[in-house]
């Protein structure tokens, strides 16, 4: 049996038998060479360990310290991010100017988010109307705060509506004065007229009236050749206070009779209604009976009925009754629509009060109640 051996030194191959002397000699030589290589590798590792022991220990310490520094830095960044921004108190800026509110928010490291809306009071333009969250709330710095600022009122004076169609005007009024506490649009009063039905014949107050105080807006509208019809409610049992409230939206002219309450009647109420349930033309006259409390000498509260004659108007106009007590406090008793001639309005006031009747804001009469 023979084996082919590749000789790297002589770049060739030879074939010799396992038992030949030459083959055995070469095998012994290869074994000796392998043993020398293993011994040399062992010496190399030992030398490296000795070298590291002599000069590499400081390097190991440096590596460990650097690793610890990296870990500490990472932990610091992590806990800082978890802790979050500084907490601050939101300032209350409602009622302040926008510029002042902005500076106060900036001082607290807060960012205002601006919203604009119309307000219902003149003089509020540029002022803060609302904020979210409210003043006093604790929040994180750099948070956005919603701030609502007034852009003024939608309109600052009454427009001219005469000659326009009532449906179009009502739509516009709803847009302009919805939620507005300064302008109270009263129920439309229809009047028989040769003008096209739905045409506004007159208005009160007049065009150009400045909206600075609460205003009641009255519109007189053509009903064509047909007179408007209304049904007379049954007011019996209603208190005088509630009656005054109902009169402000009613399209009837009221006439009153009064007497001291007797026979189980409730003082301060309506005891009878003329034409209750009947259908009549708008601003027809109905008669109501009132039961007043029996007044004692020490009673300071006075029940009565104001009676006054007005000019006859071509259409119903706003008529207002006010009372001013002895201390100068004035309150409105009622504002009604009235076509003129005889006007009667019940009242409940303190003794010594002065009651004043106005027609279209002009003083008609004053009376002292005793």
mmCIF file of C-alpha atoms in Angstrom:
data_model
loop_
_atom_site.group_PDB
_atom_site.id
_atom_site.type_symbol
_atom_site.label_atom_id
_atom_site.label_comp_id
_atom_site.label_asym_id
_atom_site.label_seq_id
_atom_site.Cartn_x
_atom_site.Cartn_y
_atom_site.Cartn_z
ATOM 1 C CA UNK A 1 0.000 0.000 0.000
ATOM 2 C CA UNK A 2 1.338 3.458 -0.810
ATOM 3 C CA UNK A 3 0.253 7.209 -0.186
ATOM 4 C CA UNK A 4 0.942 10.263 -2.192
ATOM 5 C CA UNK A 5 2.721 13.027 -0.190
ATOM 6 C CA UNK A 6 2.823 16.574 -1.402
ATOM 7 C CA UNK A 7 6.223 18.113 -0.737
ATOM 8 C CA UNK A 8 5.894 21.922 -0.439
ATOM 9 C CA UNK A 9 9.684 22.401 -0.406
ATOM 10 C CA UNK A 10 10.363 20.439 -3.593
ATOM 11 C CA UNK A 11 7.036 21.349 -5.267
ATOM 12 C CA UNK A 12 6.263 17.795 -6.177
ATOM 13 C CA UNK A 13 4.722 14.575 -5.052
ATOM 14 C CA UNK A 14 6.229 11.153 -4.325
ATOM 15 C CA UNK A 15 4.846 7.773 -3.604
ATOM 16 C CA UNK A 16 6.487 5.634 -0.985
ATOM 17 C CA UNK A 17 5.449 2.673 1.110
ATOM 18 C CA UNK A 18 4.409 2.933 4.802
ATOM 19 C CA UNK A 19 7.198 0.624 5.762
ATOM 20 C CA UNK A 20 10.043 2.390 4.007
ATOM 21 C CA UNK A 21 12.775 4.046 6.063
ATOM 22 C CA UNK A 22 12.355 7.277 4.241
ATOM 23 C CA UNK A 23 8.683 7.489 5.148
ATOM 24 C CA UNK A 24 9.312 6.765 8.833
ATOM 25 C CA UNK A 25 12.018 9.429 8.997
ATOM 26 C CA UNK A 26 9.706 12.074 7.567
ATOM 27 C CA UNK A 27 6.917 11.151 10.007
ATOM 28 C CA UNK A 28 9.286 11.551 12.946
ATOM 29 C CA UNK A 29 10.382 14.942 11.637
ATOM 30 C CA UNK A 30 6.718 16.160 11.285
ATOM 31 C CA UNK A 31 5.909 15.073 14.851
ATOM 32 C CA UNK A 32 8.869 16.980 16.204
ATOM 33 C CA UNK A 33 7.844 20.111 14.267
ATOM 34 C CA UNK A 34 4.211 19.962 15.688
ATOM 35 C CA UNK A 35 5.477 19.684 19.250
ATOM 36 C CA UNK A 36 7.662 22.742 18.767
ATOM 37 C CA UNK A 37 4.724 24.829 17.451
ATOM 38 C CA UNK A 38 2.497 23.941 20.445
ATOM 39 C CA UNK A 39 5.275 24.871 22.840
ATOM 40 C CA UNK A 40 5.812 28.176 21.062
ATOM 41 C CA UNK A 41 2.015 29.073 21.315
ATOM 42 C CA UNK A 42 2.054 28.423 25.044
ATOM 43 C CA UNK A 43 5.017 30.712 25.501
ATOM 44 C CA UNK A 44 3.271 33.469 23.471
ATOM 45 C CA UNK A 45 0.116 33.495 25.731
ATOM 46 C CA UNK A 46 2.229 33.479 28.845
ATOM 47 C CA UNK A 47 4.248 36.428 27.570
ATOM 48 C CA UNK A 48 1.057 38.435 26.841
ATOM 49 C CA UNK A 49 -0.303 37.826 30.372
ATOM 50 C CA UNK A 50 3.003 38.928 31.851
ATOM 51 C CA UNK A 51 3.039 42.057 29.687
ATOM 52 C CA UNK A 52 -0.600 42.933 30.762
ATOM 53 C CA UNK A 53 0.299 42.416 34.413
ATOM 54 C CA UNK A 54 3.263 44.731 34.110
ATOM 55 C CA UNK A 55 1.646 47.645 32.199
ATOM 56 C CA UNK A 56 -2.066 46.975 31.278
ATOM 57 C CA UNK A 57 -3.851 47.238 34.684
ATOM 58 C CA UNK A 58 -4.253 51.054 34.571
ATOM 59 C CA UNK A 59 -5.859 50.663 31.139
ATOM 60 C CA UNK A 60 -8.412 48.240 32.590
ATOM 61 C CA UNK A 61 -9.293 50.726 35.358
ATOM 62 C CA UNK A 62 -9.715 53.474 32.763
ATOM 63 C CA UNK A 63 -12.125 51.350 30.716
ATOM 64 C CA UNK A 64 -14.208 50.488 33.799
ATOM 65 C CA UNK A 65 -14.420 54.134 34.922
ATOM 66 C CA UNK A 66 -15.464 55.244 31.419
ATOM 67 C CA UNK A 67 -18.221 52.627 31.368
ATOM 68 C CA UNK A 68 -19.498 53.773 34.769
ATOM 69 C CA UNK A 69 -19.541 57.422 33.579
ATOM 70 C CA UNK A 70 -21.599 56.501 30.522
ATOM 71 C CA UNK A 71 -24.114 54.576 32.651
ATOM 72 C CA UNK A 72 -24.478 57.482 35.122
ATOM 73 C CA UNK A 73 -25.028 59.961 32.271
ATOM 74 C CA UNK A 74 -27.727 57.784 30.722
ATOM 75 C CA UNK A 75 -29.511 57.432 34.062
ATOM 76 C CA UNK A 76 -29.394 61.209 34.626
ATOM 77 C CA UNK A 77 -30.940 61.895 31.216
ATOM 78 C CA UNK A 78 -33.622 59.251 31.809
ATOM 79 C CA UNK A 79 -34.718 60.577 35.216
ATOM 80 C CA UNK A 80 -34.674 64.171 33.975
ATOM 81 C CA UNK A 81 -37.026 63.279 31.123
ATOM 82 C CA UNK A 82 -39.295 61.320 33.464
ATOM 83 C CA UNK A 83 -39.489 64.182 35.964
ATOM 84 C CA UNK A 84 -40.728 66.569 33.212
ATOM 85 C CA UNK A 85 -40.856 70.335 33.049
ATOM 86 C CA UNK A 86 -41.265 72.694 35.979
ATOM 87 C CA UNK A 87 -44.838 73.190 37.229
ATOM 88 C CA UNK A 88 -46.336 76.704 37.292
ATOM 89 C CA UNK A 89 -49.622 78.382 38.268
ATOM 90 C CA UNK A 90 -51.820 79.690 35.444
ATOM 91 C CA UNK A 91 -52.466 83.443 35.908
ATOM 92 C CA UNK A 92 -56.041 84.770 35.826
ATOM 93 C CA UNK A 93 -56.154 87.067 32.781
ATOM 94 C CA UNK A 94 -59.946 87.411 32.300
ATOM 95 C CA UNK A 95 -60.893 91.064 31.878
ATOM 96 C CA UNK A 96 -57.336 92.099 31.031
ATOM 97 C CA UNK A 97 -56.090 93.401 27.705
ATOM 98 C CA UNK A 98 -54.629 90.896 25.275
ATOM 99 C CA UNK A 99 -51.142 92.411 25.480
ATOM 100 C CA UNK A 100 -51.123 92.239 29.294
ATOM 101 C CA UNK A 101 -52.393 88.657 29.242
ATOM 102 C CA UNK A 102 -49.684 87.662 26.749
ATOM 103 C CA UNK A 103 -46.897 89.114 28.926
ATOM 104 C CA UNK A 104 -48.223 87.399 32.056
ATOM 105 C CA UNK A 105 -48.398 84.048 30.248
ATOM 106 C CA UNK A 106 -44.884 84.526 28.883
ATOM 107 C CA UNK A 107 -43.536 85.266 32.367
ATOM 108 C CA UNK A 108 -44.921 81.922 33.523
ATOM 109 C CA UNK A 109 -43.407 80.107 30.520
ATOM 110 C CA UNK A 110 -46.864 79.357 29.130
ATOM 111 C CA UNK A 111 -48.018 79.645 25.527
ATOM 112 C CA UNK A 112 -51.446 81.270 24.903
ATOM 113 C CA UNK A 113 -53.629 79.837 22.129
ATOM 114 C CA UNK A 114 -55.796 82.693 20.851
ATOM 115 C CA UNK A 115 -59.492 82.529 19.953
ATOM 116 C CA UNK A 116 -61.573 85.518 18.795
ATOM 117 C CA UNK A 117 -65.316 86.018 19.217
ATOM 118 C CA UNK A 118 -67.876 88.815 19.226
ATOM 119 C CA UNK A 119 -69.063 90.030 22.626
ATOM 120 C CA UNK A 120 -72.386 91.588 23.566
ATOM 121 C CA UNK A 121 -71.041 94.611 25.436
ATOM 122 C CA UNK A 122 -69.450 97.697 23.886
ATOM 123 C CA UNK A 123 -65.963 98.582 25.063
ATOM 124 C CA UNK A 124 -64.772 94.976 25.442
ATOM 125 C CA UNK A 125 -62.791 94.831 22.215
ATOM 126 C CA UNK A 126 -59.312 93.422 22.867
ATOM 127 C CA UNK A 127 -60.157 92.170 26.364
ATOM 128 C CA UNK A 128 -59.892 88.544 27.480
ATOM 129 C CA UNK A 129 -63.378 87.034 27.875
ATOM 130 C CA UNK A 130 -62.465 83.491 28.915
ATOM 131 C CA UNK A 131 -59.520 81.158 29.469
ATOM 132 C CA UNK A 132 -58.956 77.387 29.776
ATOM 133 C CA UNK A 133 -57.694 76.151 32.179
ATOM 134 C CA UNK A 134 -58.863 78.825 34.640
ATOM 135 C CA UNK A 135 -56.547 81.001 36.699
ATOM 136 C CA UNK A 136 -54.989 79.257 39.690
ATOM 137 C CA UNK A 137 -54.627 75.884 37.970
ATOM 138 C CA UNK A 138 -51.228 74.178 38.357
ATOM 139 C CA UNK A 139 -49.805 72.964 35.025
ATOM 140 C CA UNK A 140 -46.434 72.080 33.494
ATOM 141 C CA UNK A 141 -44.409 74.876 31.997
ATOM 142 C CA UNK A 142 -44.581 75.397 28.220
ATOM 143 C CA UNK A 143 -48.205 74.200 28.106
ATOM 144 C CA UNK A 144 -50.722 75.953 25.817
ATOM 145 C CA UNK A 145 -53.483 77.984 27.512
ATOM 146 C CA UNK A 146 -56.663 78.721 25.510
ATOM 147 C CA UNK A 147 -57.498 82.432 25.667
ATOM 148 C CA UNK A 148 -60.695 83.911 24.167
ATOM 149 C CA UNK A 149 -60.419 87.597 23.232
ATOM 150 C CA UNK A 150 -63.264 89.935 22.284
ATOM 151 C CA UNK A 151 -63.286 91.310 18.758
ATOM 152 C CA UNK A 152 -65.954 93.836 19.784
ATOM 153 C CA UNK A 153 -69.692 93.654 19.199
ATOM 154 C CA UNK A 154 -71.126 92.553 15.875
ATOM 155 C CA UNK A 155 -72.801 95.916 15.335
ATOM 156 C CA UNK A 156 -72.656 99.087 17.428
ATOM 157 C CA UNK A 157 -75.821 100.803 16.204
ATOM 158 C CA UNK A 158 -79.341 99.993 15.008
ATOM 159 C CA UNK A 159 -79.733 99.625 11.242
ATOM 160 C CA UNK A 160 -82.613 100.793 9.050
ATOM 161 C CA UNK A 161 -85.092 97.948 8.527
ATOM 162 C CA UNK A 162 -88.051 99.934 7.170
ATOM 163 C CA UNK A 163 -89.224 98.705 3.748
ATOM 164 C CA UNK A 164 -87.439 95.343 4.058
ATOM 165 C CA UNK A 165 -89.059 91.918 4.225
ATOM 166 C CA UNK A 166 -89.563 90.719 7.789
ATOM 167 C CA UNK A 167 -88.305 87.178 7.094
ATOM 168 C CA UNK A 168 -84.949 88.419 5.773
ATOM 169 C CA UNK A 169 -84.613 90.902 8.628
ATOM 170 C CA UNK A 170 -85.392 88.298 11.284
ATOM 171 C CA UNK A 171 -82.707 86.015 9.855
ATOM 172 C CA UNK A 172 -80.184 88.847 10.011
ATOM 173 C CA UNK A 173 -81.234 89.840 13.524
ATOM 174 C CA UNK A 174 -80.820 86.257 14.674
ATOM 175 C CA UNK A 175 -77.278 86.252 13.311
ATOM 176 C CA UNK A 176 -76.361 89.631 14.795
ATOM 177 C CA UNK A 177 -78.011 89.500 18.194
ATOM 178 C CA UNK A 178 -78.219 85.814 19.130
ATOM 179 C CA UNK A 179 -77.045 85.658 22.734
ATOM 180 C CA UNK A 180 -76.710 89.465 22.855
ATOM 181 C CA UNK A 181 -78.043 90.835 26.139
ATOM 182 C CA UNK A 182 -78.062 94.464 24.956
ATOM 183 C CA UNK A 183 -80.587 94.100 22.114
ATOM 184 C CA UNK A 184 -83.946 92.509 22.905
ATOM 185 C CA UNK A 185 -85.864 91.898 19.666
ATOM 186 C CA UNK A 186 -89.530 92.088 20.656
ATOM 187 C CA UNK A 187 -92.306 90.024 19.024
ATOM 188 C CA UNK A 188 -93.337 91.459 15.660
ATOM 189 C CA UNK A 189 -96.468 93.639 15.644
ATOM 190 C CA UNK A 190 -98.595 93.269 12.494
ATOM 191 C CA UNK A 191 -100.656 96.157 11.195
ATOM 192 C CA UNK A 192 -103.314 96.287 8.501
ATOM 193 C CA UNK A 193 -101.813 98.192 5.563
ATOM 194 C CA UNK A 194 -101.928 98.646 1.801
ATOM 195 C CA UNK A 195 -98.237 97.672 1.667
ATOM 196 C CA UNK A 196 -97.273 94.134 0.710
ATOM 197 C CA UNK A 197 -97.733 91.663 3.555
ATOM 198 C CA UNK A 198 -94.467 91.133 5.416
ATOM 199 C CA UNK A 199 -93.084 94.603 4.675
ATOM 200 C CA UNK A 200 -91.682 96.448 7.699
ATOM 201 C CA UNK A 201 -93.633 99.694 8.092
ATOM 202 C CA UNK A 202 -91.823 101.187 11.056
ATOM 203 C CA UNK A 203 -89.214 100.440 13.692
ATOM 204 C CA UNK A 204 -88.233 101.620 17.136
ATOM 205 C CA UNK A 205 -85.639 102.776 18.003
ATOM 206 C CA UNK A 206 -84.711 104.632 14.830
ATOM 207 C CA UNK A 207 -81.781 103.943 12.511
ATOM 208 C CA UNK A 208 -78.402 104.981 13.921
ATOM 209 C CA UNK A 209 -79.302 104.560 17.607
ATOM 210 C CA UNK A 210 -76.056 103.684 19.401
ATOM 211 C CA UNK A 211 -76.107 100.358 21.270
ATOM 212 C CA UNK A 212 -74.606 101.326 24.608
ATOM 213 C CA UNK A 213 -77.427 100.373 26.997
ATOM 214 C CA UNK A 214 -80.043 97.588 26.780
ATOM 215 C CA UNK A 215 -82.442 98.269 23.886
ATOM 216 C CA UNK A 216 -85.835 96.774 23.003
ATOM 217 C CA UNK A 217 -86.254 96.630 19.222
ATOM 218 C CA UNK A 218 -89.842 96.886 17.968
ATOM 219 C CA UNK A 219 -90.841 96.195 14.363
ATOM 220 C CA UNK A 220 -94.244 97.070 12.880
ATOM 221 C CA UNK A 221 -95.013 94.853 9.869
ATOM 222 C CA UNK A 222 -97.713 95.040 7.224
ATOM 223 C CA UNK A 223 -100.325 92.299 7.364
ATOM 224 C CA UNK A 224 -101.780 93.292 4.018
ATOM 225 C CA UNK A 225 -105.496 94.005 3.899
ATOM 226 C CA UNK A 226 -106.267 91.438 6.587
ATOM 227 C CA UNK A 227 -106.277 92.394 10.248
ATOM 228 C CA UNK A 228 -104.271 90.138 12.560
ATOM 229 C CA UNK A 229 -106.329 87.878 14.820
ATOM 230 C CA UNK A 230 -105.435 86.759 18.350
ATOM 231 C CA UNK A 231 -107.130 84.559 20.948
ATOM 232 C CA UNK A 232 -107.834 86.080 24.373
ATOM 233 C CA UNK A 233 -106.171 83.947 27.113
ATOM 234 C CA UNK A 234 -107.925 83.258 30.397
ATOM 235 C CA UNK A 235 -105.954 85.301 32.943
ATOM 236 C CA UNK A 236 -108.183 84.387 35.890
ATOM 237 C CA UNK A 237 -106.134 83.233 38.902
ATOM 238 C CA UNK A 238 -102.881 84.727 37.572
ATOM 239 C CA UNK A 239 -100.877 86.909 39.997
ATOM 240 C CA UNK A 240 -100.363 90.572 39.169
ATOM 241 C CA UNK A 241 -96.585 89.989 38.882
ATOM 242 C CA UNK A 242 -97.142 87.240 36.305
ATOM 243 C CA UNK A 243 -99.761 89.353 34.512
ATOM 244 C CA UNK A 244 -97.230 92.166 34.055
ATOM 245 C CA UNK A 245 -94.838 89.665 32.509
ATOM 246 C CA UNK A 246 -97.515 88.353 30.099
ATOM 247 C CA UNK A 247 -98.574 91.852 29.073
ATOM 248 C CA UNK A 248 -95.115 92.516 27.593
ATOM 249 C CA UNK A 249 -95.638 89.987 24.801
ATOM 250 C CA UNK A 250 -99.415 90.317 24.444
ATOM 251 C CA UNK A 251 -101.174 91.929 21.459
ATOM 252 C CA UNK A 252 -104.142 93.111 23.500
ATOM 253 C CA UNK A 253 -105.069 96.416 25.130
ATOM 254 C CA UNK A 254 -105.937 95.923 28.797
ATOM 255 C CA UNK A 255 -108.553 97.714 30.859
ATOM 256 C CA UNK A 256 -108.655 97.068 34.607
ATOM 257 C CA UNK A 257 -111.185 97.111 37.387
ATOM 258 C CA UNK A 258 -109.993 96.629 40.961
ATOM 259 C CA UNK A 259 -111.505 95.863 44.364
ATOM 260 C CA UNK A 260 -110.401 94.682 47.807
ATOM 261 C CA UNK A 261 -110.080 90.908 47.996
ATOM 262 C CA UNK A 262 -113.094 89.299 49.688
ATOM 263 C CA UNK A 263 -114.999 86.034 49.898
ATOM 264 C CA UNK A 264 -111.984 83.771 49.654
ATOM 265 C CA UNK A 265 -110.369 85.630 46.740
ATOM 266 C CA UNK A 266 -106.577 85.470 46.599
ATOM 267 C CA UNK A 267 -105.172 88.976 47.118
ATOM 268 C CA UNK A 268 -103.035 90.268 44.254
ATOM 269 C CA UNK A 269 -104.615 88.119 41.541
ATOM 270 C CA UNK A 270 -106.931 88.370 38.512
ATOM 271 C CA UNK A 271 -110.454 87.326 39.469
ATOM 272 C CA UNK A 272 -112.216 87.622 36.069
ATOM 273 C CA UNK A 273 -111.299 87.797 32.349
ATOM 274 C CA UNK A 274 -113.548 89.396 29.757
ATOM 275 C CA UNK A 275 -113.791 87.565 26.378
ATOM 276 C CA UNK A 276 -111.621 84.663 27.544
ATOM 277 C CA UNK A 277 -111.144 82.203 24.664
ATOM 278 C CA UNK A 278 -112.592 84.538 22.023
ATOM 279 C CA UNK A 279 -110.759 85.373 18.769
ATOM 280 C CA UNK A 280 -110.446 89.140 18.302
ATOM 281 C CA UNK A 281 -108.437 91.570 16.193
ATOM 282 C CA UNK A 282 -104.994 92.352 17.514
ATOM 283 C CA UNK A 283 -104.944 95.208 20.058
ATOM 284 C CA UNK A 284 -108.611 94.907 20.861
ATOM 285 C CA UNK A 285 -109.519 95.897 24.422
ATOM 286 C CA UNK A 286 -110.207 93.264 27.093
ATOM 287 C CA UNK A 287 -111.225 93.901 30.699
ATOM 288 C CA UNK A 288 -109.700 92.181 33.745
ATOM 289 C CA UNK A 289 -110.838 92.336 37.395
ATOM 290 C CA UNK A 290 -108.071 92.573 39.999
ATOM 291 C CA UNK A 291 -108.355 91.706 43.713
ATOM 292 C CA UNK A 292 -106.034 93.924 45.800
ATOM 293 C CA UNK A 293 -105.014 93.136 49.394
ATOM 294 C CA UNK A 294 -106.823 95.182 52.012
ATOM 295 C CA UNK A 295 -104.306 97.876 52.932
ATOM 296 C CA UNK A 296 -103.542 98.677 56.546
ATOM 297 C CA UNK A 297 -102.198 101.975 57.840
ATOM 298 C CA UNK A 298 -98.740 100.509 58.465
ATOM 299 C CA UNK A 299 -98.451 98.774 55.089
ATOM 300 C CA UNK A 300 -95.579 100.077 52.962
ATOM 301 C CA UNK A 301 -96.529 98.124 49.825
ATOM 302 C CA UNK A 302 -99.043 99.824 47.537
ATOM 303 C CA UNK A 303 -101.156 98.114 44.823
ATOM 304 C CA UNK A 304 -102.677 100.274 42.097
ATOM 305 C CA UNK A 305 -103.365 100.904 38.400
ATOM 306 C CA UNK A 306 -101.810 103.737 36.392
ATOM 307 C CA UNK A 307 -104.330 105.407 34.117
ATOM 308 C CA UNK A 308 -103.171 107.763 31.363
ATOM 309 C CA UNK A 309 -104.284 108.993 27.931
ATOM 310 C CA UNK A 310 -101.847 108.879 25.004
ATOM 311 C CA UNK A 311 -102.099 110.267 21.478
ATOM 312 C CA UNK A 312 -103.492 107.823 18.936
ATOM 313 C CA UNK A 313 -100.632 106.307 16.969
ATOM 314 C CA UNK A 314 -100.793 104.862 13.429
ATOM 315 C CA UNK A 315 -99.336 101.623 14.823
ATOM 316 C CA UNK A 316 -98.532 100.222 18.299
ATOM 317 C CA UNK A 317 -95.544 101.874 19.969
ATOM 318 C CA UNK A 318 -93.422 100.828 22.978
ATOM 319 C CA UNK A 319 -94.800 102.145 26.268
ATOM 320 C CA UNK A 320 -92.751 101.673 29.470
ATOM 321 C CA UNK A 321 -93.628 102.122 33.152
ATOM 322 C CA UNK A 322 -90.858 102.574 35.727
ATOM 323 C CA UNK A 323 -90.851 103.108 39.494
ATOM 324 C CA UNK A 324 -88.231 104.956 41.579
ATOM 325 C CA UNK A 325 -88.327 104.390 45.336
ATOM 326 C CA UNK A 326 -87.466 106.869 48.092
ATOM 327 C CA UNK A 327 -83.808 105.769 48.040
ATOM 328 C CA UNK A 328 -83.462 106.480 44.317
ATOM 329 C CA UNK A 329 -83.534 102.881 43.098
ATOM 330 C CA UNK A 330 -85.318 102.567 39.730
ATOM 331 C CA UNK A 331 -86.884 99.400 38.352
ATOM 332 C CA UNK A 332 -88.896 98.658 35.230
ATOM 333 C CA UNK A 333 -92.462 97.520 35.907
ATOM 334 C CA UNK A 334 -93.386 96.640 32.319
ATOM 335 C CA UNK A 335 -92.812 97.546 28.659
ATOM 336 C CA UNK A 336 -95.790 96.930 26.373
ATOM 337 C CA UNK A 337 -96.869 97.669 22.806
ATOM 338 C CA UNK A 338 -99.810 100.094 22.718
ATOM 339 C CA UNK A 339 -101.692 101.836 19.858
ATOM 340 C CA UNK A 340 -102.467 104.938 21.923
ATOM 341 C CA UNK A 341 -105.463 106.537 23.625
ATOM 342 C CA UNK A 342 -106.219 105.142 27.103
ATOM 343 C CA UNK A 343 -103.418 103.064 28.648
ATOM 344 C CA UNK A 344 -103.693 101.265 31.986
ATOM 345 C CA UNK A 345 -100.912 99.333 33.744
ATOM 346 C CA UNK A 346 -101.119 97.787 37.252
ATOM 347 C CA UNK A 347 -98.208 98.238 39.676
ATOM 348 C CA UNK A 348 -96.915 97.059 43.057
ATOM 349 C CA UNK A 349 -94.495 99.577 44.628
ATOM 350 C CA UNK A 350 -93.339 100.838 48.015
ATOM 351 C CA UNK A 351 -95.019 103.846 49.568
ATOM 352 C CA UNK A 352 -93.500 107.144 48.384
ATOM 353 C CA UNK A 353 -92.285 105.766 45.040
ATOM 354 C CA UNK A 354 -92.480 107.873 41.870
ATOM 355 C CA UNK A 355 -93.869 106.052 38.829
ATOM 356 C CA UNK A 356 -93.014 107.365 35.354
ATOM 357 C CA UNK A 357 -94.689 106.471 32.055
ATOM 358 C CA UNK A 358 -92.704 106.674 28.812
ATOM 359 C CA UNK A 359 -93.912 106.389 25.213
ATOM 360 C CA UNK A 360 -91.054 105.831 22.726
ATOM 361 C CA UNK A 361 -88.639 106.942 25.498
ATOM 362 C CA UNK A 362 -90.420 110.292 25.924
ATOM 363 C CA UNK A 363 -91.839 111.052 29.379
ATOM 364 C CA UNK A 364 -95.640 111.159 29.368
ATOM 365 C CA UNK A 365 -96.501 111.454 33.067
ATOM 366 C CA UNK A 366 -95.098 111.055 36.587
ATOM 367 C CA UNK A 367 -97.033 110.255 39.750
ATOM 368 C CA UNK A 368 -96.070 109.841 43.413
ATOM 369 C CA UNK A 369 -97.666 106.839 45.094
ATOM 370 C CA UNK A 370 -98.807 107.340 48.706
#
